[in-house]
GROMACS .gro file of C-alpha atoms in nm:
model
  431
    1MET     CA    1   7.523   0.661  -7.081
    2SER     CA    2   7.193   0.841  -7.081
    3SER     CA    3   7.025   0.550  -7.260
    4SER     CA    4   7.113   0.310  -6.980
    5ALA     CA    5   7.010   0.548  -6.706
    6VAL     CA    6   6.641   0.497  -6.783
    7LEU     CA    7   6.663   0.130  -6.682
    8SER     CA    8   6.597   0.025  -6.326
    9LYS     CA    9   6.837  -0.226  -6.171
   10ARG     CA   10   6.585  -0.507  -6.214
   11ARG     CA   11   6.530  -0.433  -6.582
   12ARG     CA   12   6.903  -0.385  -6.638
   13ASP     CA   13   6.972  -0.725  -6.479
   14GLU     CA   14   6.699  -0.889  -6.691
   15VAL     CA   15   6.846  -0.744  -7.011
   16VAL     CA   16   7.200  -0.857  -6.926
   17ALA     CA   17   7.084  -1.206  -6.822
   18ALA     CA   18   6.892  -1.255  -7.147
   19LEU     CA   19   7.187  -1.144  -7.360
   20ARG     CA   20   7.419  -1.372  -7.162
   21ASN     CA   21   7.186  -1.661  -7.248
   22GLY     CA   22   7.174  -1.567  -7.616
   23THR     CA   23   6.807  -1.467  -7.612
   24VAL     CA   24   6.611  -1.149  -7.682
   25PRO     CA   25   6.527  -0.956  -7.362
   26ARG     CA   26   6.159  -0.909  -7.286
   27ASN     CA   27   6.205  -0.565  -7.127
   28GLY     CA   28   6.427  -0.261  -7.162
   29LEU     CA   29   6.451  -0.288  -7.540
   30ASP     CA   30   6.433   0.085  -7.607
   31VAL     CA   31   6.795   0.131  -7.502
   32LEU     CA   32   6.904  -0.146  -7.741
   33ALA     CA   33   6.693  -0.044  -8.040
   34VAL     CA   34   6.938   0.026  -8.321
   35GLY     CA   35   6.802   0.124  -8.663
   36LEU     CA   36   6.433   0.120  -8.568
   37GLY     CA   37   6.383   0.495  -8.553
   38LYS     CA   38   6.237   0.507  -8.904
   39PHE     CA   39   5.943   0.291  -8.792
   40GLU     CA   40   5.869   0.469  -8.467
   41LYS     CA   41   5.637   0.746  -8.586
   42ALA     CA   42   5.426   0.532  -8.822
   43LEU     CA   43   5.391   0.244  -8.578
   44GLY     CA   44   5.314   0.484  -8.296
   45SER     CA   45   5.026   0.612  -8.506
   46ASP     CA   46   4.909   0.254  -8.570
   47LEU     CA   47   4.920   0.176  -8.198
   48ASP     CA   48   4.716   0.487  -8.129
   49THR     CA   49   4.462   0.366  -8.386
   50ALA     CA   50   4.425   0.037  -8.199
   51VAL     CA   51   4.397   0.215  -7.862
   52GLN     CA   52   4.117   0.428  -8.004
   53GLY     CA   53   3.920   0.120  -8.113
   54GLY     CA   54   4.053   0.064  -8.463
   55SER     CA   55   4.235  -0.244  -8.585
   56VAL     CA   56   4.569  -0.282  -8.762
   57PHE     CA   57   4.760  -0.552  -8.948
   58LYS     CA   58   5.134  -0.555  -9.030
   59ALA     CA   59   5.364  -0.816  -9.183
   60VAL     CA   60   5.733  -0.795  -9.087
   61ARG     CA   61   5.985  -0.958  -9.321
   62GLY     CA   62   6.351  -1.025  -9.265
   63GLU     CA   63   6.617  -1.291  -9.299
   64TYR     CA   64   6.748  -1.484  -9.001
   65GLY     CA   65   6.932  -1.243  -8.771
   66SER     CA   66   6.761  -0.932  -8.906
   67GLY     CA   67   6.593  -0.873  -8.569
   68LYS     CA   68   6.232  -0.982  -8.620
   69THR     CA   69   6.190  -1.107  -8.263
   70PHE     CA   70   6.362  -0.798  -8.124
   71PHE     CA   71   6.139  -0.577  -8.339
   72SER     CA   72   5.824  -0.752  -8.216
   73ARG     CA   73   5.920  -0.720  -7.850
   74TRP     CA   74   6.026  -0.359  -7.897
   75LEU     CA   75   5.683  -0.290  -8.048
   76GLY     CA   76   5.530  -0.478  -7.755
   77GLU     CA   77   5.695  -0.236  -7.513
   78GLN     CA   78   5.548   0.055  -7.706
   79ALA     CA   79   5.206  -0.112  -7.685
   80LYS     CA   80   5.230  -0.176  -7.310
   81SER     CA   81   5.331   0.185  -7.252
   82ARG     CA   82   4.989   0.275  -7.398
   83GLY     CA   83   4.810   0.034  -7.165
   84MET     CA   84   4.761  -0.242  -7.423
   85ALA     CA   85   4.801  -0.611  -7.356
   86VAL     CA   86   5.054  -0.812  -7.558
   87ALA     CA   87   5.065  -1.176  -7.669
   88GLU     CA   88   5.345  -1.346  -7.862
   89VAL     CA   89   5.269  -1.680  -8.029
   90GLN     CA   90   5.527  -1.899  -8.202
   91ILE     CA   91   5.372  -2.073  -8.501
   92SER     CA   92   5.483  -2.434  -8.541
   93GLU     CA   93   5.353  -2.742  -8.718
   94THR     CA   94   5.319  -2.952  -8.403
   95GLU     CA   95   5.266  -2.710  -8.113
   96THR     CA   96   5.070  -2.422  -8.268
   97PRO     CA   97   4.953  -2.487  -8.625
   98LEU     CA   98   4.807  -2.170  -8.773
   99HIS     CA   99   4.511  -2.347  -8.931
  100LYS     CA  100   4.387  -2.453  -8.586
  101LEU     CA  101   4.270  -2.118  -8.457
  102GLU     CA  102   4.148  -2.271  -8.131
  103THR     CA  103   4.510  -2.361  -8.051
  104VAL     CA  104   4.630  -2.014  -8.154
  105TYR     CA  105   4.371  -1.859  -7.922
  106ARG     CA  106   4.484  -2.081  -7.635
  107ARG     CA  107   4.846  -1.974  -7.690
  108ILE     CA  108   4.733  -1.609  -7.693
  109CYS     CA  109   4.583  -1.650  -7.348
  110GLU     CA  110   4.887  -1.842  -7.221
  111SER     CA  111   5.129  -1.568  -7.332
  112LEU     CA  112   4.907  -1.271  -7.249
  113GLN     CA  113   5.086  -0.997  -7.055
  114THR     CA  114   5.054  -0.629  -6.965
  115SER     CA  115   5.285  -0.372  -6.816
  116SER     CA  116   5.168  -0.488  -6.471
  117TYR     CA  117   5.103  -0.860  -6.523
  118PRO     CA  118   5.351  -1.116  -6.661
  119PRO     CA  119   5.240  -1.414  -6.870
  120SER     CA  120   4.992  -1.567  -6.828
  121ALA     CA  121   4.789  -1.265  -6.725
  122PHE     CA  122   4.454  -1.403  -6.843
  123ARG     CA  123   4.311  -1.489  -6.500
  124LEU     CA  124   4.439  -1.165  -6.350
  125ILE     CA  125   4.272  -0.971  -6.630
  126LEU     CA  126   3.945  -1.157  -6.571
  127ASP     CA  127   3.957  -1.058  -6.205
  128ALA     CA  128   4.043  -0.698  -6.297
  129TRP     CA  129   3.740  -0.704  -6.527
  130LEU     CA  130   3.518  -0.817  -6.240
  131PHE     CA  131   3.662  -0.552  -6.009
  132ALA     CA  132   3.598  -0.279  -6.268
  133LEU     CA  133   3.246  -0.413  -6.316
  134GLU     CA  134   3.172  -0.389  -5.944
  135ALA     CA  135   3.325  -0.043  -5.921
  136GLU     CA  136   3.119   0.097  -6.207
  137SER     CA  137   2.791  -0.085  -6.145
  138ASP     CA  138   2.645   0.150  -5.885
  139GLY     CA  139   2.510  -0.147  -5.691
  140ASN     CA  140   2.370  -0.334  -5.993
  141PRO     CA  141   2.655  -0.538  -6.147
  142GLU     CA  142   2.419  -0.779  -6.326
  143ALA     CA  143   2.268  -0.500  -6.537
  144LEU     CA  144   2.611  -0.363  -6.630
  145LEU     CA  145   2.734  -0.716  -6.703
  146GLU     CA  146   2.450  -0.774  -6.948
  147SER     CA  147   2.515  -0.439  -7.113
  148ARG     CA  148   2.886  -0.510  -7.156
  149LEU     CA  149   2.825  -0.859  -7.293
  150SER     CA  150   2.543  -0.769  -7.530
  151GLU     CA  151   2.767  -0.740  -7.836
  152VAL     CA  152   2.964  -1.053  -7.747
  153SER     CA  153   2.640  -1.247  -7.697
  154LYS     CA  154   2.535  -1.173  -8.054
  155THR     CA  155   2.838  -1.347  -8.204
  156THR     CA  156   2.970  -1.579  -7.931
  157PRO     CA  157   2.694  -1.654  -7.679
  158ALA     CA  158   2.900  -1.933  -7.516
  159PHE     CA  159   3.176  -1.686  -7.419
  160ALA     CA  160   2.921  -1.450  -7.264
  161THR     CA  161   2.749  -1.738  -7.083
  162ALA     CA  162   3.079  -1.856  -6.935
  163LEU     CA  163   3.167  -1.502  -6.822
  164ARG     CA  164   2.833  -1.473  -6.642
  165ALA     CA  165   2.892  -1.807  -6.474
  166TYR     CA  166   3.248  -1.706  -6.381
  167HIS     CA  167   3.112  -1.391  -6.219
  168HIS     CA  168   2.861  -1.593  -6.018
  169ALA     CA  169   3.124  -1.850  -5.914
  170VAL     CA  170   3.358  -1.579  -5.788
  171GLU     CA  171   3.072  -1.412  -5.601
  172ALA     CA  172   2.983  -1.747  -5.441
  173ASP     CA  173   3.348  -1.821  -5.361
  174ASP     CA  174   3.322  -2.144  -5.562
  175VAL     CA  175   3.695  -2.177  -5.637
  176ASP     CA  176   3.684  -2.500  -5.839
  177VAL     CA  177   3.413  -2.377  -6.073
  178ALA     CA  178   3.577  -2.035  -6.113
  179GLU     CA  179   3.913  -2.193  -6.201
  180GLY     CA  180   3.750  -2.435  -6.444
  181LEU     CA  181   3.559  -2.158  -6.619
  182ALA     CA  182   3.868  -1.937  -6.640
  183ALA     CA  183   4.048  -2.227  -6.810
  184TRP     CA  184   3.756  -2.284  -7.048
  185LEU     CA  185   3.741  -1.914  -7.139
  186ALA     CA  186   4.117  -1.931  -7.212
  187GLY     CA  187   4.057  -2.213  -7.459
  188GLN     CA  188   4.202  -2.490  -7.244
  189PRO     CA  189   4.069  -2.837  -7.334
  190ASN     CA  190   3.942  -3.107  -7.099
  191VAL     CA  191   3.764  -2.883  -6.848
  192ALA     CA  192   3.559  -3.099  -6.612
  193GLY     CA  193   3.211  -3.180  -6.737
  194SER     CA  194   3.064  -3.087  -6.399
  195VAL     CA  195   3.198  -2.732  -6.438
  196ARG     CA  196   3.059  -2.696  -6.787
  197ARG     CA  197   2.717  -2.832  -6.685
  198LYS     CA  198   2.698  -2.593  -6.393
  199ALA     CA  199   2.771  -2.302  -6.626
  200GLY     CA  200   2.539  -2.423  -6.901
  201ILE     CA  201   2.810  -2.460  -7.163
  202ARG     CA  202   2.908  -2.756  -7.380
  203GLY     CA  203   3.223  -2.901  -7.529
  204ASP     CA  204   3.559  -2.738  -7.589
  205LEU     CA  205   3.651  -2.444  -7.806
  206ASP     CA  206   3.676  -2.532  -8.176
  207HIS     CA  207   3.821  -2.364  -8.484
  208PHE     CA  208   3.498  -2.186  -8.569
  209GLY     CA  209   3.448  -2.042  -8.222
  210ALA     CA  210   3.805  -1.915  -8.181
  211LEU     CA  211   3.752  -1.583  -8.358
  212GLY     CA  212   3.447  -1.517  -8.145
  213PHE     CA  213   3.647  -1.587  -7.831
  214LEU     CA  214   3.913  -1.344  -7.951
  215GLN     CA  215   3.640  -1.085  -7.991
  216GLY     CA  216   3.525  -1.159  -7.636
  217LEU     CA  217   3.879  -1.131  -7.503
  218LEU     CA  218   3.914  -0.785  -7.657
  219THR     CA  219   3.593  -0.680  -7.480
  220VAL     CA  220   3.723  -0.806  -7.145
  221LEU     CA  221   4.055  -0.630  -7.201
  222ARG     CA  222   3.888  -0.301  -7.283
  223ASP     CA  223   3.653  -0.318  -6.985
  224SER     CA  224   3.944  -0.399  -6.749
  225GLY     CA  225   4.143  -0.094  -6.856
  226HIS     CA  226   4.345  -0.229  -7.148
  227PRO     CA  227   4.229  -0.058  -7.469
  228GLY     CA  228   4.376  -0.311  -7.709
  229LEU     CA  229   4.587  -0.617  -7.780
  230LEU     CA  230   4.911  -0.642  -7.976
  231LEU     CA  231   4.920  -0.999  -8.108
  232VAL     CA  232   5.242  -1.124  -8.267
  233LEU     CA  233   5.234  -1.445  -8.472
  234ASP     CA  234   5.605  -1.524  -8.500
  235GLU     CA  235   5.787  -1.754  -8.745
  236VAL     CA  236   5.498  -1.803  -8.987
  237GLU     CA  237   5.758  -1.915  -9.242
  238THR     CA  238   5.735  -2.260  -9.082
  239LEU     CA  239   5.421  -2.304  -9.296
  240GLN     CA  240   5.652  -2.366  -9.591
  241ARG     CA  241   5.758  -2.699  -9.440
  242VAL     CA  242   5.418  -2.854  -9.373
  243ARG     CA  243   5.201  -3.074  -9.598
  244THR     CA  244   5.037  -2.896  -9.889
  245ASP     CA  245   4.683  -2.936  -9.756
  246VAL     CA  246   4.783  -2.808  -9.410
  247ARG     CA  247   4.971  -2.514  -9.562
  248GLU     CA  248   4.672  -2.410  -9.769
  249LYS     CA  249   4.442  -2.427  -9.466
  250ALA     CA  250   4.687  -2.214  -9.267
  251LEU     CA  251   4.723  -1.954  -9.541
  252ASN     CA  252   4.347  -1.935  -9.571
  253ALA     CA  253   4.317  -1.888  -9.194
  254LEU     CA  254   4.563  -1.598  -9.219
  255ARG     CA  255   4.362  -1.446  -9.503
  256GLN     CA  256   4.047  -1.481  -9.294
  257LEU     CA  257   4.211  -1.304  -9.000
  258ILE     CA  258   4.323  -1.015  -9.218
  259ASP     CA  259   3.977  -0.980  -9.371
  260GLU     CA  260   3.811  -0.983  -9.029
  261ILE     CA  261   4.048  -0.710  -8.913
  262ASP     CA  262   3.964  -0.503  -9.221
  263SER     CA  263   3.593  -0.551  -9.153
  264GLY     CA  264   3.626  -0.400  -8.806
  265ARG     CA  265   3.531  -0.716  -8.617
  266PHE     CA  266   3.822  -0.682  -8.373
  267PRO     CA  267   3.832  -0.327  -8.230
  268GLY     CA  268   4.161  -0.274  -8.050
  269LEU     CA  269   4.352  -0.557  -8.222
  270PHE     CA  270   4.696  -0.493  -8.372
  271LEU     CA  271   4.807  -0.813  -8.545
  272VAL     CA  272   5.169  -0.859  -8.651
  273ILE     CA  273   5.308  -1.160  -8.837
  274THR     CA  274   5.679  -1.219  -8.895
  275GLY     CA  275   5.846  -1.426  -9.163
  276THR     CA  276   6.133  -1.455  -9.406
  277PRO     CA  277   6.129  -1.302  -9.755
  278ALA     CA  278   6.101  -1.656  -9.894
  279PHE     CA  279   5.769  -1.699  -9.713
  280PHE     CA  280   5.625  -1.380  -9.857
  281ASP     CA  281   5.770  -1.414 -10.209
  282GLY     CA  282   5.834  -1.786 -10.265
  283SER     CA  283   5.616  -2.052 -10.422
  284GLN     CA  284   5.568  -2.240 -10.094
  285GLY     CA  285   5.438  -1.943  -9.898
  286VAL     CA  286   5.199  -1.653  -9.943
  287GLN     CA  287   5.210  -1.675 -10.323
  288ARG     CA  288   5.025  -2.009 -10.311
  289LEU     CA  289   4.709  -1.821 -10.217
  290PRO     CA  290   4.661  -1.533 -10.464
  291PRO     CA  291   4.400  -1.345 -10.255
  292LEU     CA  292   4.643  -1.340  -9.962
  293ALA     CA  293   4.934  -1.241 -10.188
  294GLN     CA  294   4.729  -0.949 -10.320
  295ARG     CA  295   4.652  -0.826  -9.969
  296LEU     CA  296   5.019  -0.837  -9.866
  297ALA     CA  297   5.171  -0.703 -10.189
  298THR     CA  298   5.427  -0.428 -10.120
  299ASP     CA  299   5.678  -0.266 -10.355
  300PHE     CA  300   6.035  -0.330 -10.236
  301ASN     CA  301   6.208  -0.237 -10.563
  302LEU     CA  302   6.343   0.092 -10.428
  303ASP     CA  303   6.646   0.148 -10.210
  304PRO     CA  304   6.559   0.024  -9.858
  305LYS     CA  305   6.611   0.373  -9.721
  306PHE     CA  306   6.292   0.469  -9.908
  307ASP     CA  307   6.082   0.186  -9.763
  308ASN     CA  308   5.737   0.303  -9.657
  309PRO     CA  309   5.685   0.242  -9.279
  310ARG     CA  310   5.310   0.286  -9.337
  311ALA     CA  311   5.293  -0.009  -9.579
  312ILE     CA  312   5.131  -0.339  -9.487
  313GLN     CA  313   5.471  -0.511  -9.513
  314LEU     CA  314   5.776  -0.380  -9.330
  315ARG     CA  315   6.126  -0.485  -9.431
  316LEU     CA  316   6.404  -0.535  -9.177
  317THR     CA  317   6.734  -0.505  -9.357
  318GLY     CA  318   6.947  -0.649  -9.080
  319PHE     CA  319   7.276  -0.537  -8.933
  320THR     CA  320   7.573  -0.357  -9.080
  321MET     CA  321   7.907  -0.333  -8.902
  322GLU     CA  322   7.817   0.022  -8.801
  323LYS     CA  323   7.493  -0.093  -8.637
  324LEU     CA  324   7.664  -0.389  -8.471
  325ASN     CA  325   7.925  -0.160  -8.317
  326GLU     CA  326   7.659   0.081  -8.195
  327LEU     CA  327   7.468  -0.209  -8.039
  328GLY     CA  328   7.785  -0.330  -7.868
  329ARG     CA  329   7.849   0.015  -7.722
  330ARG     CA  330   7.493   0.039  -7.592
  331VAL     CA  331   7.516  -0.302  -7.426
  332ARG     CA  332   7.850  -0.206  -7.272
  333ASP     CA  333   7.694   0.110  -7.127
  334VAL     CA  334   7.388  -0.073  -6.994
  335TYR     CA  335   7.613  -0.333  -6.833
  336ALA     CA  336   7.853  -0.080  -6.683
  337HIS     CA  337   7.566   0.124  -6.537
  338GLY     CA  338   7.493  -0.144  -6.275
  339ALA     CA  339   7.828  -0.320  -6.257
  340VAL     CA  340   8.062  -0.343  -5.958
  341ASN     CA  341   8.350  -0.208  -6.166
  342GLY     CA  342   8.160   0.012  -6.411
  343GLU     CA  343   8.436   0.263  -6.476
  344ARG     CA  344   8.695  -0.011  -6.528
  345ILE     CA  345   8.461  -0.177  -6.781
  346ARG     CA  346   8.435   0.145  -6.980
  347GLN     CA  347   8.813   0.171  -6.987
  348LYS     CA  348   8.893  -0.191  -7.075
  349VAL     CA  349   8.596  -0.258  -7.305
  350ASP     CA  350   8.621   0.074  -7.485
  351ASP     CA  351   8.483   0.161  -7.829
  352THR     CA  352   8.798   0.043  -8.004
  353TYR     CA  353   8.786  -0.295  -7.830
  354ILE     CA  354   8.419  -0.340  -7.926
  355HIS     CA  355   8.500  -0.259  -8.289
  356ASP     CA  356   8.785  -0.511  -8.294
  357PHE     CA  357   8.580  -0.774  -8.113
  358ALA     CA  358   8.288  -0.734  -8.355
  359SER     CA  359   8.519  -0.751  -8.658
  360SER     CA  360   8.686  -1.066  -8.530
  361LEU     CA  361   8.360  -1.246  -8.462
  362VAL     CA  362   8.200  -1.145  -8.792
  363GLY     CA  363   8.514  -1.261  -8.972
  364ARG     CA  364   8.472  -1.605  -8.815
  365LEU     CA  365   8.114  -1.614  -8.939
  366GLY     CA  366   8.225  -1.570  -9.297
  367GLY     CA  367   8.172  -1.194  -9.295
  368LYS     CA  368   7.795  -1.233  -9.258
  369VAL     CA  369   7.708  -0.947  -9.027
  370GLY     CA  370   7.336  -1.023  -9.045
  371ILE     CA  371   7.361  -1.342  -8.842
  372ALA     CA  372   7.618  -1.211  -8.590
  373PRO     CA  373   7.417  -1.010  -8.330
  374ARG     CA  374   7.298  -1.298  -8.109
  375LEU     CA  375   7.640  -1.461  -8.075
  376PHE     CA  376   7.819  -1.125  -8.061
  377LEU     CA  377   7.614  -1.008  -7.764
  378LYS     CA  378   7.631  -1.343  -7.588
  379LYS     CA  379   8.009  -1.351  -7.617
  380LEU     CA  380   8.047  -0.982  -7.528
  381VAL     CA  381   7.857  -1.023  -7.201
  382ASP     CA  382   8.001  -1.362  -7.108
  383VAL     CA  383   8.370  -1.278  -7.135
  384PRO     CA  384   8.483  -0.915  -7.180
  385LEU     CA  385   8.207  -0.766  -6.963
  386ASP     CA  386   8.147  -1.034  -6.699
  387ARG     CA  387   8.516  -1.116  -6.649
  388THR     CA  388   8.630  -0.754  -6.641
  389ASP     CA  389   8.364  -0.682  -6.382
  390GLN     CA  390   8.456  -0.975  -6.158
  391PHE     CA  391   8.836  -1.000  -6.184
  392ASP     CA  392   9.051  -0.696  -6.116
  393ASP     CA  393   9.348  -0.841  -6.302
  394PHE     CA  394   9.153  -0.947  -6.613
  395ASP     CA  395   9.240  -0.760  -6.933
  396PRO     CA  396   9.022  -0.870  -7.229
  397ARG     CA  397   9.287  -0.778  -7.486
  398ARG     CA  398   9.561  -0.966  -7.307
  399ASP     CA  399   9.377  -1.258  -7.151
  400TYR     CA  400   9.104  -1.348  -7.403
  401LYS     CA  401   9.131  -1.481  -7.756
  402LEU     CA  402   8.796  -1.522  -7.927
  403THR     CA  403   8.696  -1.884  -7.982
  404ILE     CA  404   8.374  -2.026  -8.123
  405ASP     CA  405   8.252  -2.374  -8.032
  406SER     CA  406   8.015  -2.532  -8.286
  407ARG     CA  407   7.793  -2.646  -7.998
  408GLU     CA  408   7.700  -2.287  -7.914
  409LEU     CA  409   7.592  -2.205  -8.270
  410SER     CA  410   7.250  -2.218  -8.426
  411ILE     CA  411   7.212  -2.400  -8.757
  412GLU     CA  412   7.224  -2.073  -8.950
  413GLU     CA  413   7.535  -1.956  -8.765
  414ARG     CA  414   7.708  -2.292  -8.815
  415ASN     CA  415   7.634  -2.294  -9.186
  416SER     CA  416   7.781  -1.948  -9.228
  417ILE     CA  417   8.131  -2.049  -9.121
  418PRO     CA  418   8.344  -2.100  -9.432
  419GLN     CA  419   8.515  -2.435  -9.481
  420THR     CA  420   8.846  -2.251  -9.509
  421PRO     CA  421   8.824  -1.960  -9.264
  422ALA     CA  422   8.976  -1.630  -9.360
  423THR     CA  423   9.321  -1.585  -9.210
  424ASP     CA  424   9.271  -1.214  -9.156
  425VAL     CA  425   8.946  -1.034  -9.083
  426ASP     CA  426   9.060  -0.761  -9.319
  427ASP     CA  427   9.022  -1.012  -9.603
  428VAL     CA  428   8.653  -1.064  -9.527
  429GLN     CA  429   8.389  -0.872  -9.719
  430PHE     CA  430   8.134  -0.739  -9.471
  431THR     CA  431   7.780  -0.723  -9.607
   0.00000   0.00000   0.00000
């Protein structure tokens, strides 16, 4: 129970609600982190590098259900504990194509968060930047402003110009102009022409200016007390399904990002991409661009237990029955910690019940443990835990028989169910 005791009631309730909905919680992930200990030391060192002004790139590979989203959000909690900001961007062909870096930058600002500010924290960070500027200026904020923006001005003068104008608008209590400039700095399109003219800026952010704006954002973050940014580009494997010309542009944009990180252009940036092994190794992914493939090449020919957590690619091997059972026990303890009938939950949903429940569900998914965690946790919270907590006469062994409705399954989960289900979970080979 010690793992659950570190969670406040609010965070505990957020974790339980997310699991009940079948999604990955955004907070409190440390108590649910199963099998990530081997990465902790190396990634902690990488986060420290970013905090100290360095830059880091990592690629995380894993099949569906291996925990890529969980891993990214767990790493995000480690980053926020060091004062860093975090942004999580879902790559998609229609909403956020990787080859349009201006759209990626806009999504970064929309999802930006810190330990104190939820998404979107961009405007709050801008105001924190202004407050810090006033506090440190010794009565001459303009001089300090120019000093702070000198490096940004060299590469992205428009970003620096807009920041100056934002400062003046806030000082003059010109709300409309300040809001318009904050939107423009966050990469939002269609900012009123009157706002842009007043600030002396033109047009909207384009692909070529996006990297400069990212550089400016890192400066603002650092000067407002956040020494770095953990940026997660999730589901990059979607690039495999786009037109060939679009895919090649996107892969080249990724190569450019990695090269810029290596060059030191983005002090404080820790960039993480996630994708399936097919994306990294297949003919429709990274391998289509040899320079990118060379940069990401990592030897995975050894036993996974010897994987190098310092390598540029990290492999998530997914769940075993042992890990699934441990996860179930942790969730049970977190739930019971704030439940009305916590002790009764521990008695009725004991370790043996969790083992049997996990085995039954995995059996119905064709023995594929790797895709089971989402549905396992959703079902565990919804029936055995919630019902035992609410109804004094509910006994999960007596009153509940596991059922799975196809409508509650993802495509991957649905495809895993064998056409002729096993009649006994003991007949299923767990992998």
